[in-house]
Amino acid sequence: MTSLLTEGLVARGHDVTLFATADSKTTAKLHAIYPHGYCHDQQMWPWELYELLNLAAAVERAGDFDVVHYEAEYYPMSLAFAKLSATPVLQTLHYSPGETEIQLWSRYPDAPFVAISSEQARLLHGLNVVGTVLHAVDTVALAFREQPGDYLLFLGRFTEGKGVLQAIEVARRADMRLILAAAENDYYRDAVAPQVDGTQIVYAGEADYPTKVKLFGGARALLYPVQSREPFGLVLAEAMACGTPVAALDRGAVREVVDEGVTGIVFDSVDQMTGGLARVFALDRRRVRERAVARFGVDRMVAEYEAVYGQLVSGRAEGPAKAGPHERRAKANRGGR
């Protein structure tokens, strides 16, 4: 998501510096203090310290920028800099925080957040949510396929909350083949693997990007019987971009992503999903693709983030009268250099 946003901003003429690893591919200016990421080097531990120092490198140069935007995969450690930087530090989260986390973050009530859905904005109640911007997907790389194969697809992490066991139940009751694609983990080995027979329930392993696109395009439908309240559901938008309709349970942000009766059908239960698959299959795949491109194209997301950045810059330019005491001091000190 960071890459799509970065490249989109550069394409629209913005001067962007990406603080990332040296092996990153970007058209932005790249500031790297590590050759590669901690996911590729188990010696980089604890990973939080590496992440914190990378973020600190951006804040140390905050005077060069209008906005510092931190994409938080796990939690917004950027809040620690919120009162230290005269330049606004914006946070985007990619998960659903709990009440205890919100209570902690409320120590920084002025720190700006962007929500990735109205569902997530609700969870961020009491914080400074300055906008809601739905995710985008690469609608060029996610190629449209008009004629699907003969299988259902579950693609996502193997966790109880993702609903993989419910997807298997739907496939068996509908007497259809189901392909499972995700990285193997303990939950897979303990709960999912005993259900895999290699014929009706097939485990395809972890899919790289080209394989993922192929799997999406060949599926009659994507099953998304999610059990937890997800803040977005990126796999939904990715499937739709390939023209594949979705069958989803009504949890979290599902109704913000799925256009009922156009890109998929939202159900209240596994029973309803099983009985309603024929309605999902009947949806026009070309129309599914068109709606996905319109709603989840990169240009839309970038334009909405531009508006958020402009709002933050305008608020900063309003002057000391609306700034907190610390921010007034920071501006004065910077002006004296």
Tab-separated table of C-alpha atoms in Angstrom:
chain	number	residue	atom	x	y	z
A	1	MET	CA	0.000	0.000	0.000
A	2	THR	CA	2.882	2.340	0.779
A	3	SER	CA	4.376	1.634	-2.644
A	4	LEU	CA	1.122	2.341	-4.487
A	5	LEU	CA	0.721	5.620	-2.613
A	6	THR	CA	4.351	6.670	-3.071
A	7	GLU	CA	4.446	5.953	-6.791
A	8	GLY	CA	1.066	7.620	-7.271
A	9	LEU	CA	2.216	10.792	-5.515
A	10	VAL	CA	5.387	10.963	-7.605
A	11	ALA	CA	3.335	10.490	-10.787
A	12	ARG	CA	1.200	13.483	-9.766
A	13	GLY	CA	4.285	15.685	-9.441
A	14	HIS	CA	4.974	15.584	-5.710
A	15	ASP	CA	8.475	15.567	-4.226
A	16	VAL	CA	8.439	12.367	-2.174
A	17	THR	CA	11.130	10.780	-0.013
A	18	LEU	CA	10.579	7.143	0.917
A	19	PHE	CA	12.259	5.958	4.117
A	20	ALA	CA	12.652	2.255	3.437
A	21	THR	CA	15.253	-0.445	2.858
A	22	ALA	CA	17.962	-0.122	0.221
A	23	ASP	CA	16.507	-2.972	-1.848
A	24	SER	CA	13.216	-1.065	-2.303
A	25	LYS	CA	12.176	-0.192	-5.849
A	26	THR	CA	10.710	3.291	-6.147
A	27	THR	CA	10.595	6.379	-8.338
A	28	ALA	CA	10.708	8.522	-5.194
A	29	LYS	CA	13.902	9.646	-3.475
A	30	LEU	CA	15.007	6.720	-1.330
A	31	HIS	CA	16.511	7.218	2.127
A	32	ALA	CA	17.801	3.859	3.399
A	33	ILE	CA	19.711	3.046	6.562
A	34	TYR	CA	19.380	-0.750	6.201
A	35	PRO	CA	20.238	-2.912	3.160
A	36	HIS	CA	17.131	-5.058	3.582
A	37	GLY	CA	14.193	-5.576	5.920
A	38	TYR	CA	13.907	-7.527	9.143
A	39	CYS	CA	11.597	-10.033	7.465
A	40	HIS	CA	14.638	-11.172	5.455
A	41	ASP	CA	17.198	-11.169	8.259
A	42	GLN	CA	16.510	-12.847	11.585
A	43	GLN	CA	19.555	-11.135	13.086
A	44	MET	CA	17.676	-7.827	12.904
A	45	TRP	CA	16.095	-8.193	16.313
A	46	PRO	CA	14.212	-6.694	17.978
A	47	TRP	CA	12.557	-5.527	14.774
A	48	GLU	CA	10.804	-2.685	16.612
A	49	LEU	CA	14.111	-0.910	17.208
A	50	TYR	CA	15.007	-1.055	13.516
A	51	GLU	CA	11.579	0.263	12.630
A	52	LEU	CA	11.841	3.017	15.244
A	53	LEU	CA	15.233	4.189	13.982
A	54	ASN	CA	13.955	4.234	10.408
A	55	LEU	CA	11.019	6.368	11.523
A	56	ALA	CA	13.359	8.593	13.551
A	57	ALA	CA	15.436	9.191	10.420
A	58	ALA	CA	12.364	10.689	8.767
A	59	VAL	CA	11.465	12.853	11.758
A	60	GLU	CA	15.066	14.091	12.049
A	61	ARG	CA	14.578	15.543	8.561
A	62	ALA	CA	11.015	16.713	9.246
A	63	GLY	CA	11.924	20.312	8.397
A	64	ASP	CA	12.431	19.201	4.775
A	65	PHE	CA	8.842	18.015	4.427
A	66	ASP	CA	5.268	19.281	4.604
A	67	VAL	CA	4.031	16.002	6.081
A	68	VAL	CA	5.618	12.859	7.517
A	69	HIS	CA	3.296	9.905	6.871
A	70	TYR	CA	3.849	6.656	8.783
A	71	GLU	CA	2.177	3.446	7.609
A	72	ALA	CA	1.869	1.301	10.733
A	73	GLU	CA	1.636	-2.419	10.119
A	74	TYR	CA	1.390	-3.230	13.813
A	75	TYR	CA	1.004	-0.076	15.916
A	76	PRO	CA	1.673	3.671	15.563
A	77	MET	CA	5.053	4.061	17.247
A	78	SER	CA	5.117	7.371	15.361
A	79	LEU	CA	2.963	8.836	18.154
A	80	ALA	CA	6.137	9.194	20.220
A	81	PHE	CA	7.214	11.948	17.812
A	82	ALA	CA	3.855	13.719	17.569
A	83	LYS	CA	4.757	16.488	20.040
A	84	LEU	CA	8.422	16.669	19.013
A	85	SER	CA	7.954	17.420	15.323
A	86	ALA	CA	6.775	20.796	14.030
A	87	THR	CA	5.886	18.987	10.799
A	88	PRO	CA	2.645	16.985	11.112
A	89	VAL	CA	3.215	13.253	11.595
A	90	LEU	CA	0.265	11.372	10.103
A	91	GLN	CA	-0.596	7.775	11.062
A	92	THR	CA	-2.330	5.103	8.994
A	93	LEU	CA	-3.060	1.766	10.687
A	94	HIS	CA	-3.618	-1.554	8.947
A	95	TYR	CA	-5.456	-3.450	11.668
A	96	SER	CA	-8.258	-3.117	14.217
A	97	PRO	CA	-6.998	-1.688	17.525
A	98	GLY	CA	-8.455	-2.628	20.890
A	99	GLU	CA	-9.809	-0.363	23.612
A	100	THR	CA	-6.623	-0.557	25.686
A	101	GLU	CA	-4.577	0.639	22.724
A	102	ILE	CA	-6.950	3.535	22.090
A	103	GLN	CA	-6.676	4.573	25.748
A	104	LEU	CA	-2.887	4.641	25.441
A	105	TRP	CA	-2.901	6.562	22.168
A	106	SER	CA	-5.308	9.138	23.621
A	107	ARG	CA	-2.287	10.641	25.390
A	108	TYR	CA	-1.732	12.273	21.982
A	109	PRO	CA	-5.217	13.606	21.188
A	110	ASP	CA	-3.972	16.021	18.520
A	111	ALA	CA	-1.953	13.464	16.533
A	112	PRO	CA	-3.663	13.002	13.150
A	113	PHE	CA	-4.869	9.604	11.964
A	114	VAL	CA	-6.290	8.494	8.620
A	115	ALA	CA	-8.771	5.630	8.899
A	116	ILE	CA	-8.877	2.994	6.157
A	117	SER	CA	-12.651	2.530	6.590
A	118	SER	CA	-15.572	3.871	8.577
A	119	GLU	CA	-15.352	0.651	10.581
A	120	GLN	CA	-11.816	1.517	11.655
A	121	ALA	CA	-12.727	5.182	12.225
A	122	ARG	CA	-15.340	3.979	14.713
A	123	LEU	CA	-12.653	2.081	16.597
A	124	LEU	CA	-10.465	5.205	16.648
A	125	HIS	CA	-13.172	7.151	18.484
A	126	GLY	CA	-11.746	9.962	20.585
A	127	LEU	CA	-8.597	10.310	18.474
A	128	ASN	CA	-7.943	12.942	15.819
A	129	VAL	CA	-9.207	11.158	12.696
A	130	VAL	CA	-8.675	13.707	9.918
A	131	GLY	CA	-10.018	11.582	7.073
A	132	THR	CA	-11.081	8.158	5.851
A	133	VAL	CA	-9.342	6.770	2.763
A	134	LEU	CA	-10.171	3.307	1.484
A	135	HIS	CA	-7.268	1.225	0.223
A	136	ALA	CA	-6.426	0.883	-3.459
A	137	VAL	CA	-5.167	-2.094	-5.446
A	138	ASP	CA	-3.045	-2.323	-8.567
A	139	THR	CA	-5.862	-2.668	-11.092
A	140	VAL	CA	-3.349	-2.910	-13.940
A	141	ALA	CA	-1.461	-5.911	-12.533
A	142	LEU	CA	-4.700	-7.556	-11.365
A	143	ALA	CA	-5.765	-8.664	-14.820
A	144	PHE	CA	-9.417	-9.214	-15.759
A	145	ARG	CA	-10.544	-12.744	-16.651
A	146	GLU	CA	-14.002	-13.150	-18.075
A	147	GLN	CA	-14.225	-16.953	-18.111
A	148	PRO	CA	-13.397	-18.530	-14.723
A	149	GLY	CA	-12.500	-22.092	-13.839
A	150	ASP	CA	-14.531	-24.502	-11.732
A	151	TYR	CA	-13.369	-23.742	-8.198
A	152	LEU	CA	-13.967	-21.511	-5.202
A	153	LEU	CA	-11.038	-19.667	-3.631
A	154	PHE	CA	-9.967	-18.831	-0.091
A	155	LEU	CA	-6.903	-16.577	-0.017
A	156	GLY	CA	-5.670	-15.052	3.220
A	157	ARG	CA	-3.828	-15.792	6.413
A	158	PHE	CA	-4.728	-19.014	8.169
A	159	THR	CA	-6.314	-17.756	11.381
A	160	GLU	CA	-9.587	-18.455	13.125
A	161	GLY	CA	-10.733	-14.911	12.413
A	162	LYS	CA	-10.343	-15.270	8.638
A	163	GLY	CA	-12.930	-18.060	8.500
A	164	VAL	CA	-11.044	-20.726	6.566
A	165	LEU	CA	-12.929	-23.577	8.277
A	166	GLN	CA	-16.222	-21.913	7.362
A	167	ALA	CA	-15.023	-21.644	3.737
A	168	ILE	CA	-14.315	-25.381	3.745
A	169	GLU	CA	-17.803	-26.038	5.133
A	170	VAL	CA	-19.411	-23.935	2.383
A	171	ALA	CA	-17.448	-25.716	-0.353
A	172	ARG	CA	-18.354	-29.163	0.949
A	173	ARG	CA	-22.019	-28.337	1.313
A	174	ALA	CA	-22.054	-26.825	-2.175
A	175	ASP	CA	-20.117	-29.843	-3.527
A	176	MET	CA	-17.487	-27.618	-5.142
A	177	ARG	CA	-13.715	-27.652	-5.222
A	178	LEU	CA	-12.022	-25.133	-2.936
A	179	ILE	CA	-8.447	-23.916	-3.323
A	180	LEU	CA	-6.731	-22.595	-0.205
A	181	ALA	CA	-3.784	-20.237	-0.707
A	182	ALA	CA	-1.772	-18.881	2.211
A	183	ALA	CA	1.461	-19.486	4.087
A	184	GLU	CA	1.520	-22.583	6.236
A	185	ASN	CA	1.492	-21.906	9.972
A	186	ASP	CA	0.560	-23.637	13.221
A	187	TYR	CA	-3.151	-22.958	12.738
A	188	TYR	CA	-2.991	-24.519	9.296
A	189	ARG	CA	-1.184	-27.597	10.577
A	190	ASP	CA	-3.489	-28.052	13.577
A	191	ALA	CA	-6.912	-27.042	12.270
A	192	VAL	CA	-6.874	-26.849	8.469
A	193	ALA	CA	-4.560	-29.572	7.200
A	194	PRO	CA	-6.789	-32.405	8.511
A	195	GLN	CA	-9.562	-31.011	6.283
A	196	VAL	CA	-7.437	-30.990	3.118
A	197	ASP	CA	-8.002	-34.045	0.914
A	198	GLY	CA	-6.181	-32.854	-2.212
A	199	THR	CA	-9.270	-33.361	-4.368
A	200	GLN	CA	-12.169	-31.241	-3.169
A	201	ILE	CA	-10.207	-29.216	-0.616
A	202	VAL	CA	-6.844	-28.356	-2.148
A	203	TYR	CA	-3.945	-26.549	-0.477
A	204	ALA	CA	-1.959	-24.549	-3.040
A	205	GLY	CA	0.620	-23.118	-0.644
A	206	GLU	CA	1.619	-19.492	-0.315
A	207	ALA	CA	0.966	-17.668	-3.597
A	208	ASP	CA	3.390	-15.151	-5.065
A	209	TYR	CA	1.840	-12.191	-6.881
A	210	PRO	CA	1.529	-13.744	-10.379
A	211	THR	CA	0.083	-16.932	-8.886
A	212	LYS	CA	-2.340	-14.906	-6.793
A	213	VAL	CA	-3.611	-13.047	-9.858
A	214	LYS	CA	-4.061	-16.361	-11.701
A	215	LEU	CA	-5.952	-17.887	-8.787
A	216	PHE	CA	-8.242	-14.860	-8.458
A	217	GLY	CA	-9.068	-14.841	-12.163
A	218	GLY	CA	-9.815	-18.545	-12.321
A	219	ALA	CA	-12.177	-18.654	-9.337
A	220	ARG	CA	-15.943	-18.736	-9.723
A	221	ALA	CA	-16.046	-16.722	-6.514
A	222	LEU	CA	-13.878	-15.688	-3.592
A	223	LEU	CA	-15.151	-16.961	-0.247
A	224	TYR	CA	-14.739	-14.489	2.607
A	225	PRO	CA	-16.598	-15.961	5.604
A	226	VAL	CA	-14.642	-13.711	7.955
A	227	GLN	CA	-15.314	-14.203	11.671
A	228	SER	CA	-13.604	-11.087	13.046
A	229	ARG	CA	-14.311	-7.437	12.317
A	230	GLU	CA	-11.645	-6.656	9.728
A	231	PRO	CA	-10.971	-2.941	9.092
A	232	PHE	CA	-10.911	-3.398	5.302
A	233	GLY	CA	-10.433	-6.751	3.542
A	234	LEU	CA	-7.890	-6.120	0.787
A	235	VAL	CA	-8.392	-9.566	-0.735
A	236	LEU	CA	-11.964	-8.558	-1.610
A	237	ALA	CA	-10.845	-5.623	-3.737
A	238	GLU	CA	-8.102	-7.705	-5.367
A	239	ALA	CA	-10.532	-10.432	-6.398
A	240	MET	CA	-13.015	-7.906	-7.748
A	241	ALA	CA	-10.298	-6.237	-9.822
A	242	CYS	CA	-9.851	-9.584	-11.604
A	243	GLY	CA	-13.605	-9.722	-12.252
A	244	THR	CA	-14.247	-12.348	-9.594
A	245	PRO	CA	-17.341	-11.766	-7.455
A	246	VAL	CA	-17.176	-12.349	-3.708
A	247	ALA	CA	-19.315	-14.157	-1.175
A	248	ALA	CA	-18.728	-12.538	2.196
A	249	LEU	CA	-20.148	-12.538	5.701
A	250	ASP	CA	-21.372	-9.245	7.103
A	251	ARG	CA	-18.533	-8.381	9.467
A	252	GLY	CA	-16.430	-5.272	9.951
A	253	ALA	CA	-15.900	-3.183	6.820
A	254	VAL	CA	-17.283	-5.767	4.375
A	255	ARG	CA	-20.236	-3.616	3.294
A	256	GLU	CA	-17.885	-0.689	2.661
A	257	VAL	CA	-15.906	-2.787	0.195
A	258	VAL	CA	-18.581	-4.964	-1.433
A	259	ASP	CA	-21.280	-3.345	-3.566
A	260	GLU	CA	-24.222	-5.600	-2.838
A	261	GLY	CA	-25.541	-7.256	-5.975
A	262	VAL	CA	-22.810	-5.749	-8.163
A	263	THR	CA	-19.400	-6.992	-6.995
A	264	GLY	CA	-20.628	-9.637	-4.608
A	265	ILE	CA	-23.249	-10.738	-2.114
A	266	VAL	CA	-23.030	-10.162	1.639
A	267	PHE	CA	-24.593	-12.839	3.833
A	268	ASP	CA	-25.515	-13.082	7.492
A	269	SER	CA	-24.542	-16.719	7.969
A	270	VAL	CA	-22.740	-19.693	6.452
A	271	ASP	CA	-26.136	-21.240	5.697
A	272	GLN	CA	-27.148	-18.185	3.682
A	273	MET	CA	-23.797	-18.124	1.901
A	274	THR	CA	-24.083	-21.759	0.884
A	275	GLY	CA	-27.609	-21.293	-0.423
A	276	GLY	CA	-26.753	-18.036	-2.180
A	277	LEU	CA	-23.698	-19.038	-4.201
A	278	ALA	CA	-25.726	-19.265	-7.415
A	279	ARG	CA	-26.577	-15.565	-7.053
A	280	VAL	CA	-22.888	-14.772	-6.685
A	281	PHE	CA	-21.955	-16.801	-9.781
A	282	ALA	CA	-24.638	-14.965	-11.780
A	283	LEU	CA	-23.032	-11.546	-11.275
A	284	ASP	CA	-21.525	-9.950	-14.405
A	285	ARG	CA	-17.756	-10.355	-14.099
A	286	ARG	CA	-17.069	-7.444	-16.444
A	287	ARG	CA	-19.225	-5.197	-14.284
A	288	VAL	CA	-17.436	-6.496	-11.181
A	289	ARG	CA	-14.134	-5.432	-12.739
A	290	GLU	CA	-15.418	-2.004	-13.808
A	291	ARG	CA	-16.767	-1.186	-10.366
A	292	ALA	CA	-13.533	-2.340	-8.702
A	293	VAL	CA	-11.432	-0.127	-10.969
A	294	ALA	CA	-13.682	2.863	-10.227
A	295	ARG	CA	-13.709	2.380	-6.462
A	296	PHE	CA	-10.265	0.949	-5.733
A	297	GLY	CA	-8.018	2.443	-8.398
A	298	VAL	CA	-4.777	4.062	-7.253
A	299	ASP	CA	-5.671	7.524	-8.575
A	300	ARG	CA	-8.697	7.735	-6.279
A	301	MET	CA	-6.671	6.794	-3.186
A	302	VAL	CA	-3.825	9.184	-4.014
A	303	ALA	CA	-6.211	12.086	-4.612
A	304	GLU	CA	-7.891	11.497	-1.270
A	305	TYR	CA	-4.555	11.390	0.549
A	306	GLU	CA	-3.577	14.617	-1.235
A	307	ALA	CA	-6.673	16.219	0.274
A	308	VAL	CA	-5.698	14.999	3.750
A	309	TYR	CA	-2.137	16.312	3.343
A	310	GLY	CA	-3.496	19.652	2.163
A	311	GLN	CA	-5.742	19.828	5.208
A	312	LEU	CA	-2.775	19.232	7.530
A	313	VAL	CA	-0.571	21.774	5.764
A	314	SER	CA	-3.360	24.377	5.828
A	315	GLY	CA	-3.915	23.787	9.538
A	316	ARG	CA	-0.212	24.219	10.192
A	317	ALA	CA	-0.179	27.466	8.180
A	318	GLU	CA	-2.980	28.971	10.256
A	319	GLY	CA	-0.326	30.052	12.718
A	320	PRO	CA	0.456	30.001	16.423
A	321	ALA	CA	-3.030	31.067	17.470
A	322	LYS	CA	-4.299	27.548	16.760
A	323	ALA	CA	-1.146	25.658	17.633
A	324	GLY	CA	-0.382	24.070	20.972
A	325	PRO	CA	2.372	25.501	23.229
A	326	HIS	CA	4.937	22.909	22.185
A	327	GLU	CA	4.245	23.447	18.469
A	328	ARG	CA	4.659	27.217	18.882
A	329	ARG	CA	8.085	26.674	20.448
A	330	ALA	CA	9.096	24.242	17.694
A	331	LYS	CA	8.166	26.716	14.974
A	332	ALA	CA	10.056	29.512	16.680
A	333	ASN	CA	13.167	27.411	17.132
A	334	ARG	CA	13.153	26.277	13.519
A	335	GLY	CA	12.771	29.856	12.322
A	336	GLY	CA	15.899	30.862	14.244
A	337	ARG	CA	18.192	28.409	12.472
